[in-house]
Amino acid sequence: MLSIRNLQSGYGRIQALHGIDVDVAEGEIITLIGANGAGKTTLLMTICGKPRASQGEIVFEGEEITRLPTFQIARRGIAHAPEGRRIFPRMTVRENLQMGAAVTPPQYFTDDLDRVLTLFPRLRERLDQRGGTLSGGEQQMLAIGRALMGRPRLLMLDEPSLGLAPLVVRQIFQIIREINREQKVTVFLVEQNAFHALKLAHRAYVMVNGRIAMSGTGEQLLADPAVRAAYLEGGHPAAEETEEAR
Amino acid sequence: MEYFIQQLINGISLGAIYGLIAIGYTMVYGIIGMINFAHGEIYMIGAFVSLIGFLFMGVLGISYIPLALFLVLLMAMLFTAIYGWAIERIAYRPLRGSVKLAPLISAIGMSIVLQNYVQLTQGARVKPLQPIIQGGFELSGANADFHVRLSYLQIVIVLLTIALMSIFTYVITRTPLGRAQRATEQDMTMASLLGINVDRIISTTFVMGAALAAVAGLMVTLYYGVIDFYIGFIAGMKAFTAAVLGGIGSLPGAMLGGLLIGLIEAFWSGYFSIGYKDVAAFSILVLVLIFRPTGLLGKPEVEKV
Ligand SMILES: Nc1ncnc2c1ncn2[C@@H]1O[C@H](COP(=O)(O)OP(=O)(O)OP(=O)(O)O)[C@@H](O)[C@H]1O
Ligand SMILES: [Mg+2]
């Protein structure tokens, strides 16, 4: 569905991606993990054309999108809940969701809104509240909901668990799984929360300094000693792991 | 008392005109964060198109005034909107993403170009227009020596302004277009990630601002009966002041600011000295900015992502 070949990109003279190859097949959940500054956000943003790729190509559903304007990439069915959530702060929750559906045919709106509000009941109570006044977790829900309002075929999520309480994190991951299974949306997930994200993933990539260092199924990477040492053992005590395994 | 009411009426009419121009400043500032210094010239062009439009109506022999007025209004809005659109395309869009100062300088350049262009093509002399809407009400009160005059034209100005501002407010707050404009204003990158063609939204914003300025240009042509290529400068400064006074970026602020500047000017000219009316308007601005740097209805400096 999405295939990225030898992608290079960066900011001005600073190069952040040094030749990335990533494939996402229809129906998959792909997880990308990596340390701070590895280039994960840059990869997702480059797929959307901000910044532009300096080398390489991005093919989505058989069509090259490397040089398309950002809004056209979005209209091809790629939704992005970006880093920092980027809720429109002075618009209400409803308006934020309407913006998510800005380029979908209006007849879907009521049903889609209902579906998103069923996934995130908290948002229903806050429809007329300004986005900027939501809590962090609510903003994250809104960011995902807004992305879903565009009826995407590919949903890209940049650290949806950032700053959230463990319980909410679990909820969010549960919902990502649901979206993938029930709404048949392909998911490209960037996470620091490597344990949950790898559990969820069909396949996963590890990024180090702007390069893909490793890839495999979620279980393979979870079992890999190097991955465990770098991304799991520190932040995720074994207790959580066993609890999750039950 | 009669005198007071007279100044009030004059001030409101003037304020309506400033408010219409101020909206263009405030919207463009809101969406791309730059002061469009060429906006005063857009208004001046609106005035010239109106003048030419009325002459044209004369040639066509359309003498039914409401119809002529309506046609000239459409013509002025259309042509001026094209200018607004073109200015953005030529002078600002290529500079998007460069340093913040670049489009500002480009705007000043554009303003000079437009002034000279109109001066060259239309001549530097003051252009008169026969009064089109004449007459009005004479309201006399206890004081038999002084009658309050409320002209039909002032009524037209105020009603038209209220109508336009209502439509405009509706578009911004209730329609998909307005929503996309507000989203673009708050986070341009995010708007484009949602499929919004940000360039087109910005163009539309310039077109809307220019169309409103054209209406102001038409009304000034009718109100004063004379225009020249230089009227854009002072009116532009006043409207810009109005936008800042109300809180730049805020639509209700622009309307309120316009009204206030109009009133200050009218009352100052009426009670003190007409020569210092501009000084009065700008002094009030300075005072407001000292005590409320964001303007009357402005929001505190917003987090730019
Ligand atoms: N706007 C920018 N201008 C210049 N350099 C940038 C910019 N954004 C990111 N970078 C640099 O690009 C590199 C990759 O950053 P990126 O945000 O993609 O990392 P990341 O993997 O998403 O990190 P994190 O997990 O902290 O979000 C970093 O070295 C960063 O400093
Ligand atoms: Mg990141």
XYZ file of C-alpha atoms and ligand atoms in Angstrom:
583
model
C 0.000 0.000 0.000
C 2.785 2.369 0.975
C 6.278 1.799 -0.198
C 9.174 4.055 0.615
C 12.477 3.684 -1.198
C 15.798 5.280 -0.332
C 14.066 8.267 1.215
C 16.214 11.206 2.249
C 14.963 14.365 3.823
C 15.837 17.015 6.350
C 15.597 20.614 7.384
C 17.665 23.046 5.402
C 21.203 21.730 5.478
C 20.510 19.316 8.325
C 19.785 15.897 6.920
C 17.510 13.830 9.161
C 16.707 10.784 7.021
C 19.546 8.971 5.271
C 17.925 6.568 2.853
C 14.874 4.950 4.410
C 13.135 1.850 3.036
C 9.778 1.016 4.559
C 6.829 -0.985 3.300
C 3.335 -0.954 4.669
C 0.891 -3.544 3.360
C -2.865 -3.079 3.318
C -4.514 -3.987 6.626
C -1.322 -4.025 8.656
C -0.332 -2.235 11.794
C 3.253 -1.139 11.348
C 5.149 0.218 14.299
C 8.222 2.369 14.082
C 10.309 2.805 17.210
C 13.483 4.741 17.797
C 15.223 7.039 20.232
C 14.571 10.770 20.486
C 15.806 12.547 17.425
C 16.055 9.368 15.369
C 13.889 10.890 12.640
C 10.543 9.187 13.183
C 8.483 12.351 13.042
C 10.489 13.530 10.084
C 9.621 10.319 8.247
C 5.887 10.716 8.825
C 5.983 14.367 7.894
C 8.046 13.706 4.782
C 5.426 11.204 3.645
C 3.040 14.174 3.810
C 5.443 16.425 1.945
C 6.506 18.603 4.891
C 9.474 18.709 4.586
C 9.888 17.530 0.998
C 11.982 14.486 0.265
C 15.326 15.444 -1.199
C 15.926 11.949 -2.628
C 14.041 8.722 -3.059
C 10.419 7.972 -3.684
C 7.162 7.392 -1.860
C 4.533 5.297 -3.594
C 1.024 5.087 -2.179
C -1.422 2.629 -3.713
C 0.625 2.362 -6.866
C 0.967 6.086 -7.368
C 4.013 8.170 -6.684
C 3.204 10.915 -4.206
C 6.724 12.126 -3.466
C 6.222 15.509 -5.050
C 2.510 16.068 -4.579
C 1.376 19.050 -2.521
C 0.538 18.130 1.064
C -3.203 18.647 0.721
C -3.350 16.287 -2.242
C -1.457 13.611 -0.378
C -4.026 13.914 2.391
C -6.854 13.683 -0.134
C -5.465 10.415 -1.440
C -6.425 8.827 1.893
C -3.496 9.358 4.234
C -4.515 10.805 7.586
C -1.989 11.991 10.101
C -2.373 12.546 13.814
C 0.924 14.387 14.109
C 3.386 14.901 16.879
C 2.081 17.404 19.419
C -1.523 16.597 18.404
C -1.972 19.969 16.755
C -5.574 20.462 17.763
C -6.995 23.761 16.519
C -7.059 25.445 19.927
C -9.663 28.113 19.250
C -12.115 25.812 17.536
C -14.570 23.601 19.314
C -14.224 19.838 19.436
C -17.031 19.594 16.903
C -15.311 22.030 14.569
C -12.045 20.143 14.914
C -13.842 16.983 13.883
C -15.525 18.827 11.039
C -12.095 19.905 9.869
C -11.101 16.262 9.824
C -13.969 15.678 7.429
C -13.261 18.819 5.417
C -12.656 16.966 2.185
C -14.921 13.940 2.637
C -18.363 13.989 1.028
C -20.793 15.601 3.494
C -23.292 12.732 3.433
C -20.915 10.604 5.544
C -20.533 13.195 8.256
C -23.280 12.186 10.695
C -22.370 8.503 10.622
C -18.657 9.136 10.887
C -19.140 11.546 13.748
C -21.214 8.987 15.546
C -18.586 6.319 15.031
C -15.805 8.522 16.357
C -17.872 9.558 19.366
C -18.612 5.912 20.093
C -14.872 5.215 20.100
C -14.211 8.249 22.283
C -17.276 8.894 24.447
C -15.444 11.608 26.368
C -15.453 13.745 23.259
C -19.219 13.586 23.044
C -19.579 15.440 26.329
C -17.153 18.067 25.129
C -18.353 18.744 21.620
C -18.816 22.451 22.198
C -15.699 22.970 24.264
C -12.688 24.642 22.697
C -9.945 22.275 21.615
C -7.300 24.232 23.490
C -9.028 23.636 26.808
C -9.078 19.832 26.574
C -6.773 17.725 28.690
C -3.805 16.084 27.027
C -5.514 12.715 26.781
C -8.673 14.244 25.401
C -6.632 16.139 22.856
C -5.004 12.917 21.779
C -8.410 11.304 21.367
C -9.527 14.301 19.375
C -6.434 14.132 17.174
C -7.106 10.471 16.388
C -10.817 11.118 15.957
C -10.141 14.016 13.645
C -7.857 11.845 11.542
C -10.534 9.160 11.345
C -13.152 11.662 10.176
C -11.282 11.818 6.891
C -12.084 8.117 6.209
C -8.405 7.367 5.701
C -7.056 4.185 4.214
C -3.761 4.797 5.952
C -3.710 6.271 9.439
C -0.390 7.612 10.684
C -0.067 8.183 14.420
C 2.905 9.978 15.902
C 3.369 8.978 19.548
C -0.289 8.802 20.512
C 0.615 7.668 24.020
C 2.906 10.578 24.806
C 2.183 12.059 28.210
C -0.830 9.911 28.939
C -1.653 7.936 32.053
C -1.030 4.167 31.725
C -4.744 3.434 31.753
C -5.426 5.870 28.950
C -2.458 4.522 27.018
C -3.968 1.072 27.161
C -7.305 2.465 26.000
C -5.702 4.255 23.083
C -3.858 1.126 21.965
C -7.037 -0.887 22.300
C -8.810 1.617 20.089
C -6.039 1.528 17.507
C -6.467 -2.219 17.311
C -10.219 -1.796 16.936
C -9.859 0.780 14.197
C -7.523 -1.527 12.356
C -9.699 -4.611 12.695
C -13.163 -3.224 12.348
C -12.727 -0.252 10.087
C -10.004 -1.941 8.023
C -7.695 1.027 8.336
C -4.011 0.418 7.817
C -1.999 1.921 10.666
C 1.493 3.325 10.704
C 2.353 3.909 14.335
C 5.337 5.774 15.727
C 5.925 5.110 19.414
C 8.307 5.527 22.310
C 6.132 3.208 24.300
C 7.855 0.296 22.577
C 6.354 -2.549 24.541
C 2.714 -1.836 23.796
C 3.444 -0.702 20.295
C 5.372 -3.834 19.377
C 2.694 -6.056 20.899
C 0.163 -4.363 18.699
C 2.216 -4.418 15.521
C 2.104 -6.933 12.748
C 5.502 -5.756 11.675
C 7.869 -3.190 13.050
C 10.921 -1.123 12.223
C 13.626 0.303 14.439
C 15.115 3.612 13.417
C 18.532 4.802 14.532
C 19.957 8.156 13.458
C 17.873 8.487 10.350
C 18.355 4.924 9.155
C 16.324 1.735 9.528
C 18.450 -0.436 11.784
C 16.195 -3.443 12.127
C 12.859 -4.792 11.057
C 10.703 -7.848 11.638
C 7.437 -8.926 13.152
C 6.397 -7.342 16.417
C 7.188 -10.539 18.328
C 10.601 -10.880 16.737
C 11.595 -7.414 17.792
C 10.100 -7.844 21.236
C 12.276 -10.924 21.691
C 15.415 -9.348 20.264
C 18.025 -8.732 22.960
C 19.323 -5.526 21.374
C 15.830 -4.071 21.094
C 15.024 -5.101 24.636
C 18.169 -3.494 25.935
C 17.670 -0.247 24.083
C 13.933 0.300 24.134
C 12.277 -1.979 26.653
C 14.133 -2.853 29.795
C 14.746 0.650 31.058
C 11.294 2.151 30.844
C 9.175 -0.973 31.093
C 9.517 -3.094 34.183
C 8.967 -6.769 33.741
C 5.934 -6.544 35.988
C 3.982 -4.669 33.385
C 4.970 -7.194 30.795
C 3.718 -10.162 32.800
C 0.535 -8.359 33.688
C -0.056 -7.676 30.031
C 0.685 -11.273 29.124
C -2.041 -12.627 31.327
C -27.572 68.030 21.828
C -28.415 68.288 18.160
C -24.805 68.952 17.443
C -23.799 65.873 19.398
C -26.237 63.698 17.478
C -24.967 65.125 14.226
C -21.400 64.164 15.070
C -22.593 60.770 16.166
C -24.261 60.189 12.799
C -21.202 61.379 10.900
C -18.910 59.323 13.071
C -20.888 56.136 12.583
C -20.934 56.565 8.810
C -17.224 57.169 8.735
C -16.611 54.338 11.173
C -18.525 51.923 8.972
C -16.190 52.714 6.116
C -13.062 52.295 8.227
C -14.451 49.072 9.646
C -14.906 47.591 6.173
C -11.314 48.361 5.278
C -10.010 47.206 8.649
C -11.467 43.737 8.136
C -9.089 43.198 5.231
C -6.079 44.070 7.377
C -7.154 41.923 10.254
C -8.026 38.856 8.189
C -4.803 38.834 6.248
C -2.855 39.382 9.435
C -4.732 36.566 11.108
C -4.050 34.087 8.372
C -0.488 34.818 7.268
C 0.730 37.105 10.043
C 1.660 40.030 7.838
C 0.375 43.573 7.509
C -0.802 43.985 3.947
C 0.295 47.558 3.442
C -1.117 47.500 -0.078
C -4.621 47.127 1.301
C -5.185 50.894 1.410
C -4.404 50.957 -2.292
C -6.917 48.178 -2.859
C -9.517 50.429 -1.331
C -8.359 53.320 -3.524
C -8.702 51.118 -6.586
C -12.187 50.208 -5.394
C -12.991 53.909 -5.354
C -11.665 54.384 -8.884
C -13.485 51.358 -10.237
C -16.659 52.776 -8.687
C -16.105 56.125 -10.312
C -15.496 54.532 -13.690
C -18.499 52.324 -13.047
C -20.787 55.308 -12.540
C -19.514 56.953 -15.705
C -20.112 53.679 -17.471
C -23.670 53.550 -16.130
C -24.139 57.048 -17.521
C -22.945 55.885 -20.930
C -25.268 52.909 -20.809
C -28.083 55.204 -19.820
C -28.972 53.333 -16.654
C -30.540 56.055 -14.612
C -32.531 54.052 -12.096
C -30.305 54.724 -9.113
C -30.737 51.533 -7.041
C -29.930 49.450 -10.129
C -26.926 51.575 -11.061
C -25.705 51.411 -7.504
C -26.075 47.683 -7.376
C -24.263 47.159 -10.674
C -21.430 49.464 -9.689
C -21.167 47.694 -6.354
C -20.817 44.332 -8.070
C -18.351 45.717 -10.563
C -16.220 47.350 -7.886
C -16.179 44.215 -5.749
C -15.312 42.026 -8.701
C -12.504 44.098 -10.160
C -11.018 44.987 -6.818
C -11.135 41.358 -5.738
C -9.128 40.486 -8.842
C -6.537 43.035 -7.803
C -6.443 41.591 -4.298
C -5.997 38.107 -5.663
C -3.267 39.168 -8.078
C -1.327 41.074 -5.435
C -1.170 38.014 -3.246
C -0.065 35.841 -6.150
C 2.574 38.230 -7.405
C 3.948 39.913 -4.321
C 3.373 37.627 -1.347
C 3.027 33.986 -2.312
C 6.516 33.651 -3.792
C 7.889 34.956 -0.495
C 5.981 32.579 1.729
C 8.404 30.664 3.904
C 11.123 33.279 3.637
C 11.956 35.734 6.423
C 9.037 37.562 7.944
C 10.203 40.962 6.794
C 10.261 40.067 3.097
C 6.517 40.149 2.363
C 6.217 43.306 4.431
C 8.701 45.105 2.228
C 7.052 43.608 -0.808
C 3.744 45.015 0.446
C 5.152 48.508 0.748
C 6.574 48.173 -2.748
C 3.226 46.962 -4.042
C 1.524 49.917 -2.436
C 3.848 52.360 -4.219
C 3.435 50.519 -7.513
C -0.343 50.682 -7.294
C -0.386 54.362 -6.407
C 1.824 55.205 -9.338
C -0.103 52.946 -11.635
C -3.351 54.720 -10.841
C -1.657 58.092 -11.034
C -0.298 57.281 -14.481
C -3.436 55.745 -15.925
C -6.004 58.004 -14.279
C -4.042 61.199 -13.851
C -2.975 62.933 -10.701
C -5.809 65.414 -10.509
C -8.679 65.043 -8.088
C -11.639 63.307 -9.716
C -15.114 64.591 -8.973
C -18.337 62.652 -9.119
C -21.787 64.193 -9.301
C -23.787 63.423 -6.195
C -25.764 60.264 -6.882
C -27.730 59.767 -3.713
C -29.068 63.093 -2.591
C -31.358 64.273 0.111
C -32.038 63.055 3.573
C -33.926 63.775 6.713
C -33.810 67.048 8.589
C -34.547 66.447 12.196
C -35.144 69.554 14.169
C -35.322 69.623 17.913
C -35.603 72.390 20.469
C -32.810 74.376 18.881
C -34.305 75.989 15.821
C -30.958 77.169 14.476
C -29.425 73.780 14.074
C -30.965 70.843 12.252
C -29.587 67.362 12.472
C -29.053 66.040 8.990
C -29.236 62.354 8.311
C -28.649 61.836 4.624
C -30.027 58.912 2.649
C -26.466 58.117 1.727
C -25.495 57.745 5.382
C -28.391 55.365 5.859
C -27.273 53.374 2.822
C -23.708 53.261 4.128
C -24.668 52.020 7.551
C -27.229 49.482 6.341
C -24.936 48.113 3.665
C -22.104 47.820 6.167
C -24.303 46.016 8.676
C -25.532 43.651 5.970
C -22.041 42.898 4.680
C -20.601 42.398 8.117
C -23.410 40.038 9.033
C -22.901 37.961 5.903
C -19.221 38.014 6.515
C -19.473 36.964 10.137
C -21.793 34.170 9.103
C -19.338 32.918 6.491
C -16.427 32.958 8.922
C -18.179 31.347 11.862
C -20.631 28.948 10.227
C -19.539 27.743 6.815
C -16.939 25.159 5.760
C -14.990 27.913 4.036
C -14.849 30.008 7.188
C -13.886 26.969 9.209
C -11.050 26.226 6.824
C -9.940 29.845 7.079
C -9.883 29.725 10.848
C -8.079 26.389 10.825
C -5.486 27.753 8.414
C -5.072 30.745 10.667
C -4.504 28.578 13.727
C -2.214 25.952 12.201
C -1.470 26.108 8.522
C 0.482 22.865 8.371
C -2.220 20.937 10.175
C -4.862 22.329 7.848
C -2.916 21.063 4.856
C -2.481 17.653 6.523
C -6.286 17.523 6.575
C -6.499 18.125 2.844
C -7.092 21.863 2.910
C -5.582 23.687 -0.041
C -4.003 26.372 2.069
C -2.896 28.501 -0.877
C -6.442 28.698 -2.109
C -7.741 29.597 1.342
C -5.223 32.427 1.544
C -6.223 33.668 -1.898
C -9.853 33.593 -0.862
C -9.015 35.635 2.198
C -7.377 38.327 0.087
C -10.338 38.292 -2.286
C -12.814 38.713 0.560
C -10.836 41.528 2.158
C -10.486 43.282 -1.191
C -14.186 42.991 -1.941
C -15.047 44.650 1.349
C -12.490 47.384 0.738
C -14.116 47.956 -2.651
C -17.420 48.625 -0.954
C -15.663 51.129 1.283
C -14.138 52.722 -1.814
C -17.545 52.997 -3.438
C -19.060 54.578 -0.380
C -16.275 57.090 0.025
C -16.624 58.072 -3.605
C -20.296 58.731 -2.993
C -19.775 60.352 0.394
C -17.096 62.862 -0.473
C -17.699 63.118 -4.196
C -13.984 63.454 -4.915
C -11.167 60.929 -5.040
C -7.559 60.847 -6.073
C -4.803 58.277 -6.272
C -3.564 59.181 -2.811
C -6.671 58.470 -0.723
C -5.533 54.921 -0.002
C -2.667 56.015 2.176
C -4.515 57.934 4.877
C -7.587 55.713 4.848
C -5.311 52.691 4.938
C -3.455 54.046 7.958
C -6.719 54.778 9.719
C -8.169 51.386 8.992
C -4.961 49.727 10.053
C -5.133 51.737 13.252
C -8.704 50.580 13.669
C -7.639 46.963 13.241
C -4.875 47.333 15.822
C -7.137 49.243 18.183
C -9.748 46.500 18.043
C -7.108 43.799 18.338
C -5.444 42.686 15.129
C -6.626 39.277 14.025
C -10.052 39.776 15.575
C -13.010 40.385 13.259
C -15.360 41.977 15.793
C -12.318 43.960 16.882
C -11.863 45.397 13.390
C -15.505 46.438 13.273
C -15.379 47.993 16.713
C -12.054 49.657 16.024
C -13.388 51.145 12.782
C -16.405 52.510 14.546
C -14.306 54.020 17.322
C -11.866 55.682 14.959
C -14.776 57.120 12.978
C -16.395 58.461 16.134
C -13.189 59.894 17.551
C -12.547 61.672 14.300
C -16.042 63.066 14.010
C -16.210 64.275 17.590
C -12.751 65.722 17.559
C -13.465 67.637 14.365
C -16.816 68.708 15.732
C -15.720 69.931 19.138
C -12.041 70.713 18.849
C -10.117 71.280 15.705
C -10.536 69.513 12.412
C -6.831 69.883 11.681
C -5.905 67.610 14.569
C -8.441 64.839 13.986
C -5.829 62.377 12.757
C -3.597 63.175 15.711
C -6.524 62.429 18.003
C -7.215 59.071 16.381
C -3.589 57.998 16.536
C -3.161 59.250 20.113
C -6.049 57.122 21.263
C -4.387 54.195 19.559
C -1.160 54.812 21.431
C -3.035 55.052 24.729
C -4.956 51.854 24.144
C -1.828 49.992 23.161
C -0.018 51.133 26.293
C -2.737 49.783 28.542
C -3.944 46.898 26.389
C -1.207 45.832 24.008
C -3.427 43.253 22.319
C -6.085 45.826 21.444
C -9.611 46.022 22.770
C -10.861 42.606 21.661
C -7.546 40.998 20.840
C -6.575 37.690 22.266
C -3.315 37.434 24.153
C -0.433 36.440 21.935
C -1.351 33.006 20.695
C 0.903 30.012 20.778
C 2.211 29.543 17.246
C 2.969 25.912 16.650
N 12.090 21.837 12.246
C 13.323 21.323 12.370
N 14.402 22.044 12.010
C 15.649 21.540 12.106
N 15.926 20.313 12.542
C 14.897 19.540 12.913
C 13.538 20.000 12.846
N 12.732 19.015 13.276
C 13.544 18.000 13.601
N 14.835 18.303 13.385
C 15.996 17.420 13.610
O 15.804 16.258 12.850
C 16.186 15.109 13.582
C 15.030 14.127 13.640
O 13.983 14.692 14.396
P 12.564 14.015 14.563
O 11.651 15.009 15.142
O 12.170 13.402 13.292
O 12.906 12.894 15.637
P 11.929 11.856 16.324
O 12.450 10.508 16.016
O 10.530 12.126 15.979
O 12.202 12.173 17.848
P 11.194 12.161 19.099
O 11.047 10.759 19.528
O 11.912 12.979 20.127
O 9.916 12.795 18.648
C 16.618 15.604 14.939
O 18.010 15.631 14.952
C 16.057 16.986 15.044
O 16.902 17.815 15.779
Mg 8.908 12.720 17.012
